């Protein structure tokens, strides 16, 4: 038994094979944003003079600070951070979506096997008897179907899924850079707290010596009771600041533990009084920034995905062409099912076009174009934000470098003034109020220096983050 089903002439079946994947609905996305020739802020880092200009930034950019403890913490970050694990799972889902979209471009093939037994009302014979109407049916077959991508709907859907997967990969790279930068800045704040605690410890010891001297002078009738009270006030205030700084350091240590994906009780960062040195930053140009920032790459790839979706929406205006084929065997018994007399087959094609849909296709196309405009604006804004971030930190780094130099001079002057005032007080030529004033000025100037150095380290870390990203264009199914 042979079945032949042909809904369209053979030429219509063959023509899509020549035109398949010719996306007449493709809409080209806008070109990438052109970077400015130079940054506005004129800094030595921008000009990149000397060896630092040609030095390559390593993937592990935080090693430029030369802090082994920071290096060890950063190594643990990528392994344990829960936010990065979440984005990695999101990337795996995007890759699966790419494979699903690509599979739609190929024919589907299925096999089936079945057995039925039918019973109908018995037929009465002429002599009053009856004949049972029961029959068996055994089938074994295969079916193939293929939607011809005549207008590029499926191919553009696949391209959009690929762009979305690449955006997810870039999101992971951007989140990794952000987490690494956050860890570095938090660590610098913790090290600053250690330095502040060291300063407070030295100040408390100095204030205790001043109190002992004042008590001795008071017992000898040389100093007034108010001098003793002033010395006690200053000592207790410094001890209170010491307790507050210890609490701040503990919260910073807890924050680092959470970044590493471990409970705060499982981490103890050894205290170090000094701060890392600020490394020289290689040459930084706007074009380099736009090429290396994964967040900008993610935004640009989402633009490509959005424009691919326009093609998918516009393709719905055209008829959908599907080809189908089936072949198999059918018989009343299983014993001789697979034999030539029981073979049957069919070929078919169908062309489907919506006549009236209440404007759904028009609305879907308008929605896709609006989404593409939104993605383009987000991309352009991400470029502007990136440029602003660099400009801000360029000027911060330059001004903070100057501020560090000025503040270091202030610390030296305050310490010299304190030494002179202490000698004068011991000689009885000035009151204790002068000592308190000199001690306060010395502590404040040194504490301010540590704060400025912390801000300088943070600004440098952000600059390094901006140009240290490494990422590659992924392909479906890749694991890199």
Short mmCIF file of C-alpha atoms in Angstrom, two decimals, residues 28-458:
data_model
loop_
_atom_site.label_atom_id
_atom_site.label_comp_id
_atom_site.label_asym_id
_atom_site.label_seq_id
_atom_site.Cartn_x
_atom_site.Cartn_y
_atom_site.Cartn_z
CA UNK A 28 21.42 45.86 11.31
CA UNK A 29 22.21 47.19 14.82
CA UNK A 30 23.84 50.61 15.22
CA UNK A 31 27.65 50.82 15.08
CA UNK A 32 29.66 50.72 18.34
CA UNK A 33 30.28 53.95 20.20
CA UNK A 34 33.49 55.66 19.11
CA UNK A 35 35.83 56.39 22.00
CA UNK A 36 37.28 59.90 22.43
CA UNK A 37 40.90 60.40 21.46
CA UNK A 38 42.02 61.14 25.03
CA UNK A 39 40.71 61.61 28.52
CA UNK A 40 39.95 65.11 29.76
CA UNK A 41 42.04 64.80 32.92
CA UNK A 42 45.71 65.38 32.11
CA UNK A 43 47.65 63.04 34.36
CA UNK A 44 51.00 61.26 34.22
CA UNK A 45 49.07 57.98 34.13
CA UNK A 46 47.20 59.05 31.03
CA UNK A 47 50.37 60.06 29.21
CA UNK A 48 52.01 56.87 30.39
CA UNK A 49 55.59 58.11 30.32
CA UNK A 50 58.42 55.70 31.01
CA UNK A 51 58.48 51.97 31.56
CA UNK A 52 55.08 51.95 33.24
CA UNK A 53 53.45 52.98 29.98
CA UNK A 54 54.42 49.80 28.21
CA UNK A 55 54.05 47.41 31.12
CA UNK A 56 51.22 44.95 30.61
CA UNK A 57 48.62 44.66 33.32
CA UNK A 58 48.36 41.05 34.51
CA UNK A 59 45.06 39.24 34.79
CA UNK A 60 45.59 39.21 38.55
CA UNK A 61 46.03 43.01 38.64
CA UNK A 62 45.89 43.18 42.44
CA UNK A 63 49.37 41.61 42.60
CA UNK A 64 50.74 45.02 41.55
CA UNK A 65 50.16 46.13 45.14
CA UNK A 66 52.70 43.57 46.34
CA UNK A 67 50.61 42.30 49.28
CA UNK A 68 50.80 38.49 49.77
CA UNK A 69 47.77 38.47 52.07
CA UNK A 70 45.64 40.27 49.46
CA UNK A 71 46.84 37.82 46.81
CA UNK A 72 45.75 34.86 48.95
CA UNK A 73 42.30 36.37 49.57
CA UNK A 74 41.75 37.14 45.89
CA UNK A 75 42.65 33.55 44.98
CA UNK A 76 39.86 32.32 47.26
CA UNK A 77 37.30 34.80 45.93
CA UNK A 78 36.54 33.25 42.54
CA UNK A 79 36.10 29.81 44.10
CA UNK A 80 33.77 30.74 46.94
CA UNK A 81 31.81 33.88 46.03
CA UNK A 82 28.12 32.96 45.86
CA UNK A 83 27.17 35.80 43.48
CA UNK A 84 29.70 34.50 40.96
CA UNK A 85 28.30 30.99 41.32
CA UNK A 86 24.82 32.33 40.58
CA UNK A 87 26.01 34.11 37.44
CA UNK A 88 27.90 30.99 36.36
CA UNK A 89 24.62 29.05 36.60
CA UNK A 90 22.91 31.78 34.59
CA UNK A 91 25.59 31.42 31.92
CA UNK A 92 25.02 27.67 31.78
CA UNK A 93 21.31 28.32 31.24
CA UNK A 94 22.09 30.80 28.44
CA UNK A 95 24.33 28.24 26.74
CA UNK A 96 21.51 25.69 26.90
CA UNK A 97 19.20 28.25 25.28
CA UNK A 98 21.72 28.66 22.45
CA UNK A 99 21.74 24.93 21.79
CA UNK A 100 17.93 24.86 21.88
CA UNK A 101 17.69 27.69 19.35
CA UNK A 102 20.20 26.03 17.03
CA UNK A 103 18.37 22.70 17.17
CA UNK A 104 15.28 24.42 15.75
CA UNK A 105 17.19 24.92 12.48
CA UNK A 106 17.39 21.16 11.88
CA UNK A 107 14.71 18.59 11.03
CA UNK A 108 13.12 16.57 13.79
CA UNK A 109 12.94 12.78 13.54
CA UNK A 110 10.79 10.48 15.64
CA UNK A 111 9.96 6.79 15.63
CA UNK A 112 6.81 5.12 16.84
CA UNK A 113 5.41 1.68 17.40
CA UNK A 114 1.85 0.75 18.28
CA UNK A 115 -0.63 -2.05 18.61
CA UNK A 116 -4.43 -1.71 18.75
CA UNK A 117 -7.37 -4.09 18.84
CA UNK A 118 -10.71 -2.72 17.65
CA UNK A 119 -14.13 -4.17 18.26
CA UNK A 120 -17.31 -3.16 16.38
CA UNK A 121 -20.92 -4.42 16.64
CA UNK A 122 -21.23 -7.93 15.33
CA UNK A 123 -22.84 -8.43 11.91
CA UNK A 124 -25.86 -10.75 11.66
CA UNK A 125 -25.73 -13.48 9.04
CA UNK A 126 -28.65 -14.74 6.97
CA UNK A 127 -29.10 -17.93 9.01
CA UNK A 128 -29.43 -16.00 12.28
CA UNK A 129 -25.80 -16.24 13.27
CA UNK A 130 -23.33 -13.35 13.79
CA UNK A 131 -19.79 -12.49 12.77
CA UNK A 132 -17.51 -10.76 15.28
CA UNK A 133 -15.99 -7.50 13.98
CA UNK A 134 -12.68 -7.41 15.82
CA UNK A 135 -9.39 -6.50 14.22
CA UNK A 136 -5.77 -6.07 15.21
CA UNK A 137 -3.50 -3.31 13.91
CA UNK A 138 0.28 -3.31 14.30
CA UNK A 139 2.29 -0.24 13.24
CA UNK A 140 5.97 0.65 13.08
CA UNK A 141 7.01 3.96 11.61
CA UNK A 142 9.27 6.99 11.47
CA UNK A 143 8.30 10.66 11.04
CA UNK A 144 10.41 13.64 10.00
CA UNK A 145 9.48 17.32 10.00
CA UNK A 146 11.38 20.48 9.12
CA UNK A 147 10.39 24.11 9.24
CA UNK A 148 12.28 25.82 6.43
CA UNK A 149 13.94 29.01 7.67
CA UNK A 150 12.92 30.86 4.54
CA UNK A 151 12.75 34.34 6.13
CA UNK A 152 15.51 33.95 8.71
CA UNK A 153 13.26 33.71 11.76
CA UNK A 154 15.00 30.69 13.24
CA UNK A 155 18.53 31.77 12.34
CA UNK A 156 18.03 35.22 13.85
CA UNK A 157 16.52 33.68 16.97
CA UNK A 158 19.68 31.56 17.22
CA UNK A 159 21.90 34.62 16.72
CA UNK A 160 19.97 36.48 19.41
CA UNK A 161 20.39 33.58 21.83
CA UNK A 162 24.11 33.49 21.05
CA UNK A 163 24.43 37.22 21.73
CA UNK A 164 22.52 36.81 24.99
CA UNK A 165 24.83 33.98 26.03
CA UNK A 166 27.86 36.12 25.26
CA UNK A 167 26.29 38.91 27.33
CA UNK A 168 25.86 36.46 30.21
CA UNK A 169 29.52 35.51 29.87
CA UNK A 170 30.47 39.19 29.99
CA UNK A 171 28.20 39.69 32.99
CA UNK A 172 30.15 36.99 34.79
CA UNK A 173 33.45 38.65 33.84
CA UNK A 174 32.16 42.05 34.98
CA UNK A 175 30.88 40.63 38.26
CA UNK A 176 34.20 38.89 38.85
CA UNK A 177 36.08 42.15 38.27
CA UNK A 178 33.67 44.02 40.52
CA UNK A 179 34.02 41.44 43.29
CA UNK A 180 37.80 41.50 43.00
CA UNK A 181 37.82 45.29 43.20
CA UNK A 182 35.41 45.30 46.15
CA UNK A 183 37.59 42.78 47.96
CA UNK A 184 40.71 44.88 47.31
CA UNK A 185 39.05 48.08 48.53
CA UNK A 186 37.64 46.34 51.61
CA UNK A 187 41.04 44.87 52.34
CA UNK A 188 42.67 48.29 52.04
CA UNK A 189 40.09 49.68 54.46
CA UNK A 190 40.90 46.84 56.86
CA UNK A 191 44.62 47.56 56.57
CA UNK A 192 43.85 51.24 57.20
CA UNK A 193 41.96 50.21 60.33
CA UNK A 194 45.02 48.24 61.44
CA UNK A 195 47.16 51.32 60.89
CA UNK A 196 44.66 53.48 62.77
CA UNK A 197 44.65 50.98 65.64
CA UNK A 198 48.43 51.08 65.71
CA UNK A 199 48.29 54.88 65.80
CA UNK A 200 45.73 54.81 68.61
CA UNK A 201 47.82 52.29 70.55
CA UNK A 202 50.82 54.58 70.31
CA UNK A 203 48.68 57.58 71.21
CA UNK A 204 47.19 55.83 74.24
CA UNK A 205 50.69 54.97 75.46
CA UNK A 206 51.80 58.58 74.96
CA UNK A 207 48.69 59.93 76.70
CA UNK A 208 49.32 57.54 79.58
CA UNK A 209 52.86 58.88 79.96
CA UNK A 210 51.52 62.42 79.89
CA UNK A 211 48.99 61.55 82.58
CA UNK A 212 51.69 59.99 84.75
CA UNK A 213 53.85 63.10 84.35
CA UNK A 214 50.92 65.37 85.14
CA UNK A 215 50.05 63.37 88.25
CA UNK A 216 53.64 63.60 89.41
CA UNK A 217 53.64 67.36 88.87
CA UNK A 218 50.27 67.63 90.62
CA UNK A 219 51.56 65.67 93.62
CA UNK A 220 54.54 67.99 93.71
CA UNK A 221 52.27 71.01 93.69
CA UNK A 222 53.50 72.20 90.32
CA UNK A 223 50.46 71.30 88.14
CA UNK A 224 46.82 72.15 88.70
CA UNK A 225 44.00 69.65 89.15
CA UNK A 226 42.59 70.74 85.78
CA UNK A 227 45.76 69.50 84.05
CA UNK A 228 45.17 66.04 85.49
CA UNK A 229 41.55 66.05 84.36
CA UNK A 230 42.54 67.15 80.86
CA UNK A 231 45.12 64.34 80.66
CA UNK A 232 42.56 61.79 81.85
CA UNK A 233 39.95 63.05 79.37
CA UNK A 234 42.33 62.76 76.47
CA UNK A 235 43.43 59.26 77.49
CA UNK A 236 39.88 57.95 77.89
CA UNK A 237 38.79 59.51 74.60
CA UNK A 238 41.65 57.78 72.80
CA UNK A 239 40.74 54.46 74.44
CA UNK A 240 37.11 54.90 73.31
CA UNK A 241 38.29 55.58 69.75
CA UNK A 242 40.45 52.48 69.98
CA UNK A 243 37.43 50.33 70.86
CA UNK A 244 35.38 51.86 68.05
CA UNK A 245 38.14 51.26 65.52
CA UNK A 246 38.44 47.63 66.63
CA UNK A 247 34.71 47.20 65.97
CA UNK A 248 35.08 48.74 62.50
CA UNK A 249 37.93 46.40 61.72
CA UNK A 250 35.82 43.40 62.77
CA UNK A 251 32.97 44.40 60.45
CA UNK A 252 35.40 44.78 57.56
CA UNK A 253 36.78 41.31 58.26
CA UNK A 254 33.22 39.95 58.27
CA UNK A 255 32.56 41.62 54.90
CA UNK A 256 35.64 39.97 53.41
CA UNK A 257 34.47 36.57 54.69
CA UNK A 258 31.08 36.98 52.99
CA UNK A 259 32.79 37.97 49.73
CA UNK A 260 34.76 34.73 49.95
CA UNK A 261 31.56 32.76 50.50
CA UNK A 262 32.39 31.61 54.03
CA UNK A 263 30.86 32.48 57.44
CA UNK A 264 32.60 35.33 59.32
CA UNK A 265 33.64 32.95 62.09
CA UNK A 266 35.74 30.98 59.59
CA UNK A 267 38.05 33.85 58.60
CA UNK A 268 40.77 35.65 60.48
CA UNK A 269 42.87 38.22 58.63
CA UNK A 270 46.17 38.93 60.32
CA UNK A 271 46.67 42.54 61.32
CA UNK A 272 49.38 44.56 59.55
CA UNK A 273 50.01 48.16 60.55
CA UNK A 274 51.45 49.44 57.28
CA UNK A 275 49.62 50.13 54.02
CA UNK A 276 50.61 48.73 50.62
CA UNK A 277 52.47 51.01 48.25
CA UNK A 278 50.53 52.57 45.37
CA UNK A 279 51.73 50.88 42.14
CA UNK A 280 52.41 52.73 38.89
CA UNK A 281 49.47 52.38 36.51
CA UNK A 282 50.22 51.74 32.81
CA UNK A 283 48.97 54.00 30.05
CA UNK A 284 45.21 54.31 29.95
CA UNK A 285 43.44 55.38 26.76
CA UNK A 286 39.68 55.59 26.09
CA UNK A 287 39.84 53.10 23.21
CA UNK A 288 41.55 50.56 25.46
CA UNK A 289 38.87 51.07 28.08
CA UNK A 290 35.97 50.42 25.68
CA UNK A 291 37.67 47.31 24.31
CA UNK A 292 38.37 45.75 27.70
CA UNK A 293 35.33 46.53 29.86
CA UNK A 294 33.12 43.40 30.06
CA UNK A 295 30.10 45.42 31.20
CA UNK A 296 30.31 47.49 28.00
CA UNK A 297 30.70 44.32 25.92
CA UNK A 298 27.65 42.80 27.63
CA UNK A 299 25.55 45.89 26.87
CA UNK A 300 26.67 45.89 23.23
CA UNK A 301 25.84 42.22 22.80
CA UNK A 302 22.39 42.79 24.26
CA UNK A 303 21.90 45.39 21.52
CA UNK A 304 22.72 42.71 18.94
CA UNK A 305 20.29 40.30 20.61
CA UNK A 306 17.54 42.94 20.63
CA UNK A 307 17.99 43.71 16.93
CA UNK A 308 17.92 40.00 16.11
CA UNK A 309 14.57 39.86 17.88
CA UNK A 310 13.27 42.53 15.46
CA UNK A 311 14.01 40.15 12.61
CA UNK A 312 12.23 37.34 14.44
CA UNK A 313 9.14 39.52 14.96
CA UNK A 314 9.12 40.79 11.36
CA UNK A 315 9.44 37.26 9.96
CA UNK A 316 6.00 36.47 11.36
CA UNK A 317 4.51 38.62 8.58
CA UNK A 318 5.60 36.00 6.03
CA UNK A 319 4.17 32.51 5.58
CA UNK A 320 5.77 29.59 7.38
CA UNK A 321 6.79 26.64 5.23
CA UNK A 322 7.08 23.18 6.72
CA UNK A 323 8.10 19.90 5.12
CA UNK A 324 7.17 16.51 6.49
CA UNK A 325 7.79 12.86 5.64
CA UNK A 326 6.78 9.57 7.17
CA UNK A 327 7.35 5.91 6.44
CA UNK A 328 6.49 2.69 8.18
CA UNK A 329 4.71 -0.62 8.26
CA UNK A 330 1.14 -1.58 9.14
CA UNK A 331 -0.41 -5.05 9.42
CA UNK A 332 -2.91 -7.02 11.44
CA UNK A 333 -0.27 -9.29 12.93
CA UNK A 334 3.21 -8.84 14.30
CA UNK A 335 4.75 -11.88 12.63
CA UNK A 336 5.10 -10.44 9.14
CA UNK A 337 4.82 -6.73 9.97
CA UNK A 338 8.13 -5.70 8.39
CA UNK A 339 7.58 -6.72 4.79
CA UNK A 340 7.22 -4.97 1.47
CA UNK A 341 3.43 -5.37 1.11
CA UNK A 342 2.89 -3.66 4.48
CA UNK A 343 5.13 -0.67 3.73
CA UNK A 344 3.58 2.80 3.50
CA UNK A 345 5.01 6.29 3.15
CA UNK A 346 4.00 9.90 2.67
CA UNK A 347 5.59 13.24 1.77
CA UNK A 348 3.99 16.57 2.45
CA UNK A 349 4.46 20.27 2.73
CA UNK A 350 2.40 23.05 4.20
CA UNK A 351 2.43 26.80 3.82
CA UNK A 352 0.80 28.73 6.65
CA UNK A 353 0.00 32.42 6.70
CA UNK A 354 -2.05 34.29 9.32
CA UNK A 355 -4.84 36.31 7.70
CA UNK A 356 -6.12 38.08 10.81
CA UNK A 357 -4.45 38.21 14.21
CA UNK A 358 -5.93 41.32 15.78
CA UNK A 359 -2.70 43.27 15.28
CA UNK A 360 -0.53 40.92 17.35
CA UNK A 361 2.30 40.79 14.80
CA UNK A 362 2.34 44.57 14.45
CA UNK A 363 2.47 44.98 18.22
CA UNK A 364 5.22 42.35 18.55
CA UNK A 365 7.30 44.18 15.93
CA UNK A 366 6.78 47.53 17.67
CA UNK A 367 7.70 45.99 21.02
CA UNK A 368 10.88 44.48 19.56
CA UNK A 369 11.92 47.85 18.14
CA UNK A 370 11.24 49.61 21.43
CA UNK A 371 13.31 46.97 23.27
CA UNK A 372 16.14 47.50 20.76
CA UNK A 373 16.04 51.27 21.32
CA UNK A 374 16.16 50.67 25.07
CA UNK A 375 19.12 48.28 24.77
CA UNK A 376 20.95 50.82 22.60
CA UNK A 377 20.42 53.59 25.15
CA UNK A 378 21.59 51.33 27.97
CA UNK A 379 24.72 50.49 25.98
CA UNK A 380 25.53 54.13 25.27
CA UNK A 381 24.91 55.05 28.90
CA UNK A 382 27.24 52.27 30.05
CA UNK A 383 29.97 53.76 27.84
CA UNK A 384 29.43 57.23 29.28
CA UNK A 385 29.42 55.85 32.83
CA UNK A 386 32.66 53.96 32.20
CA UNK A 387 34.36 57.07 30.82
CA UNK A 388 33.12 59.13 33.76
CA UNK A 389 34.37 56.53 36.22
CA UNK A 390 37.85 56.69 34.73
CA UNK A 391 37.87 60.48 34.56
CA UNK A 392 36.80 60.66 38.20
CA UNK A 393 39.48 58.30 39.38
CA UNK A 394 42.17 59.89 37.23
CA UNK A 395 41.59 63.26 38.87
CA UNK A 396 41.20 61.62 42.28
CA UNK A 397 44.47 59.76 41.93
CA UNK A 398 46.32 62.89 40.90
CA UNK A 399 44.84 65.12 43.60
CA UNK A 400 45.18 62.47 46.28
CA UNK A 401 48.84 62.04 45.42
CA UNK A 402 49.32 65.75 46.02
CA UNK A 403 47.23 65.56 49.19
CA UNK A 404 49.35 62.70 50.53
CA UNK A 405 52.49 64.79 50.09
CA UNK A 406 50.96 67.81 51.82
CA UNK A 407 49.54 65.70 54.62
CA UNK A 408 52.87 63.96 55.20
CA UNK A 409 54.47 67.39 55.66
CA UNK A 410 51.69 68.28 58.10
CA UNK A 411 52.37 65.10 60.11
CA UNK A 412 56.08 65.89 60.33
CA UNK A 413 55.38 69.47 61.47
CA UNK A 414 52.81 68.34 64.06
CA UNK A 415 55.17 65.75 65.53
CA UNK A 416 58.00 68.33 65.80
CA UNK A 417 55.61 70.75 67.49
CA UNK A 418 54.50 68.04 69.94
CA UNK A 419 58.08 67.22 70.92
CA UNK A 420 58.84 70.91 71.56
CA UNK A 421 55.62 71.40 73.56
CA UNK A 422 56.30 68.34 75.71
CA UNK A 423 59.76 69.68 76.54
CA UNK A 424 58.29 73.09 77.35
CA UNK A 425 55.65 71.56 79.62
CA UNK A 426 58.25 69.44 81.41
CA UNK A 427 60.21 72.65 81.96
CA UNK A 428 57.14 74.42 83.26
CA UNK A 429 57.05 77.14 80.59
CA UNK A 430 53.63 76.24 79.06
CA UNK A 431 50.35 74.89 80.42
CA UNK A 432 49.03 71.43 79.81
CA UNK A 433 46.44 72.87 77.45
CA UNK A 434 49.27 73.45 74.97
CA UNK A 435 50.24 69.79 75.27
CA UNK A 436 46.66 68.66 74.63
CA UNK A 437 46.43 70.88 71.58
CA UNK A 438 49.74 69.60 70.20
CA UNK A 439 48.82 65.97 70.83
CA UNK A 440 45.43 66.38 69.17
CA UNK A 441 47.00 68.02 66.13
CA UNK A 442 49.61 65.26 65.81
CA UNK A 443 47.01 62.48 66.07
CA UNK A 444 44.57 64.16 63.68
CA UNK A 445 47.20 64.83 61.03
CA UNK A 446 48.50 61.26 61.09
CA UNK A 447 44.99 59.82 61.05
CA UNK A 448 44.09 62.04 58.10
CA UNK A 449 47.19 60.84 56.25
CA UNK A 450 46.05 57.23 56.63
CA UNK A 451 42.58 58.09 55.34
CA UNK A 452 43.99 59.87 52.29
CA UNK A 453 46.29 56.94 51.56
CA UNK A 454 43.31 54.57 51.77
CA UNK A 455 41.37 56.69 49.26
CA UNK A 456 44.39 56.75 46.98
CA UNK A 457 44.66 52.96 47.08
CA UNK A 458 40.94 52.62 46.33
#
